[in-house]
């Protein structure tokens, strides 16, 4: 079997095989193409062997009903993990005041260690990954509780270094268990830490990092480039998560600055600053859509589209909300949406014509 | 998996070792400052024993020099030289409104004074104002009226802990306020401003203003009534260590 398969490509291959079988049957029924019995048997044997190998190596859905079950399991796993993580916090809060320092510290230190070991043991024995991801999230919650509660118990001065440590642990667990949720937590933590540290270097208190949204630009760009520099092929959707969350933080920062120029680190007329960031918002979101189309990054195209629309709607709100009757305002919003639909359909039509020309 | 195991365990143990060694260092040697605070300076949350959070923390209750009875007003007026010495950039023109320019907070060292000249001066001022007012027989404007209840509150219940000075240099403050039984130098967050009348900072918060009560001292607080019914009082010795992080060293109830 090709060693370059990961979970996503394995699932794509199986979906392709199922689609192929359906199409061959349809072509046979339509009298367009009929494979001989020998050919059918040979193709079927090859496909069955491949599906068996892929199913043994990855947690893939072989049929449509498998997909539905998998979706249900993912939802249950996600909700269960969140609930268990919350229960860890509340359990400790319920009893910590009744314990001496030594007991408190012992529990706080041992909880993440033991859950971490349990996570790795489960991951090594389990092929589907649902239980190991659940254990990993609990371990992460225990570690967050570890540092937070040590800070409270001993009245330690809060520090931004905690975010760096949490990010490191989140990345470790995410890559160990192929856990997307923990990757998201790690990305948000490391972005926060970099933004906080940039804020500190410019003379402000680290917790006020949100008051200067420009602090998020550099970490967003760096994290967007991670999958370019380090291959994420072996992990499920990690590339997409890096790109999407980097773009979300980047564009949210621009969106805030385009409405509240006073938060900029640049001294100047807030209206001018807002105008600049509004222009940048439109330019960057359009640029991101172009980039996504060029490189076939669907999630990047969608994110760019969402923020382009957001910038457009906030601009229209600025222009019209105060003086225009509300029915007319929403009517115009609807017209703009229809115009966008027409433009996108035309662009798609042009794209299809170009592809036919190439063929 | 082995690499993940080693990396993870190293991270977990190293992090806790660093955090706990910081605590040990902070509490090593003699405390830098020790203040005997009372229920006036340490707020006990009401009905904490019934809460789902079994931990108990006391909140430091403090004022700023010149604050008066208006508890929420924590502005500290400064000369331009002092303002710039804190490391702030000059604010070229006074803000017309809070939204003209959003300044960000900075950590500085604050000098806390307990039941010292600042509190006594504020109390004397209030007594004098009350005395003058009663002799004027109600000609004082409503908002400036000081009632007997307010005066008594200031004498017996309000915090006597004041922020009296600030600097970005610890040693200069520690030298200036060297009586460690009346003064403590702590870290706090301030936000700069400039008005027509001059420069200043708002003292927003102390970096550590909640003090966790250890198990061995908890039983003392279990005997306290809720604050509005409280007749008994307490004194708590608060120590600040090498990293300026405080802890409750002892607690004593009294009537």
Short mmCIF file of N, CA and C in Angstrom, two decimals, chain A residues 1 10-11 14 48-62 66 127-128:
data_model
loop_
_atom_site.label_atom_id
_atom_site.label_comp_id
_atom_site.label_asym_id
_atom_site.label_seq_id
_atom_site.Cartn_x
_atom_site.Cartn_y
_atom_site.Cartn_z
N UNK A 1 0.84 -1.21 0.00
CA UNK A 1 0.00 0.00 0.00
C UNK A 1 0.87 1.25 0.00
N UNK A 10 -7.02 8.50 2.69
CA UNK A 10 -7.58 7.14 2.72
C UNK A 10 -9.10 7.20 2.56
N UNK A 11 -9.74 8.13 3.27
CA UNK A 11 -11.19 8.27 3.17
C UNK A 11 -11.59 8.70 1.75
N UNK A 14 -11.48 5.70 -0.56
CA UNK A 14 -12.63 4.80 -0.38
C UNK A 14 -13.88 5.43 -1.00
N UNK A 48 -11.53 -4.45 -2.98
CA UNK A 48 -11.80 -5.02 -1.65
C UNK A 48 -10.52 -5.12 -0.84
N UNK A 49 -9.45 -5.53 -1.50
CA UNK A 49 -8.16 -5.65 -0.81
C UNK A 49 -7.69 -4.29 -0.32
N UNK A 50 -7.82 -3.28 -1.19
CA UNK A 50 -7.38 -1.93 -0.83
C UNK A 50 -8.21 -1.38 0.34
N UNK A 51 -9.52 -1.57 0.26
CA UNK A 51 -10.40 -1.07 1.33
C UNK A 51 -10.04 -1.74 2.65
N UNK A 52 -9.76 -3.04 2.58
CA UNK A 52 -9.41 -3.78 3.82
C UNK A 52 -8.13 -3.20 4.42
N UNK A 53 -7.14 -2.94 3.58
CA UNK A 53 -5.87 -2.41 4.10
C UNK A 53 -6.07 -1.02 4.70
N UNK A 54 -6.83 -0.19 4.00
CA UNK A 54 -7.05 1.17 4.49
C UNK A 54 -7.85 1.17 5.79
N UNK A 55 -8.85 0.27 5.86
CA UNK A 55 -9.67 0.22 7.08
C UNK A 55 -8.85 -0.26 8.27
N UNK A 56 -7.86 -1.12 7.99
CA UNK A 56 -7.01 -1.62 9.10
C UNK A 56 -6.05 -0.53 9.58
N UNK A 57 -5.62 0.33 8.65
CA UNK A 57 -4.61 1.33 9.01
C UNK A 57 -5.22 2.64 9.53
N UNK A 58 -6.42 2.98 9.06
CA UNK A 58 -7.01 4.27 9.44
C UNK A 58 -8.46 4.06 9.87
N UNK A 59 -8.94 5.03 10.62
CA UNK A 59 -10.35 5.00 11.03
C UNK A 59 -11.18 5.63 9.91
N UNK A 60 -11.57 4.81 8.92
CA UNK A 60 -12.29 5.32 7.75
C UNK A 60 -13.70 4.75 7.70
N UNK A 61 -14.57 5.45 7.00
CA UNK A 61 -15.96 5.01 6.84
C UNK A 61 -16.08 4.33 5.49
N UNK A 62 -16.53 3.07 5.52
CA UNK A 62 -16.58 2.30 4.27
C UNK A 62 -17.89 2.56 3.54
N UNK A 66 -21.83 4.14 7.76
CA UNK A 66 -20.64 4.31 8.61
C UNK A 66 -20.37 5.78 8.86
N UNK A 127 -7.54 2.20 17.70
CA UNK A 127 -7.34 2.60 16.30
C UNK A 127 -8.21 3.79 15.91
N UNK A 128 -9.38 3.96 16.56
CA UNK A 128 -10.29 5.02 16.12
C UNK A 128 -9.88 6.39 16.63
#
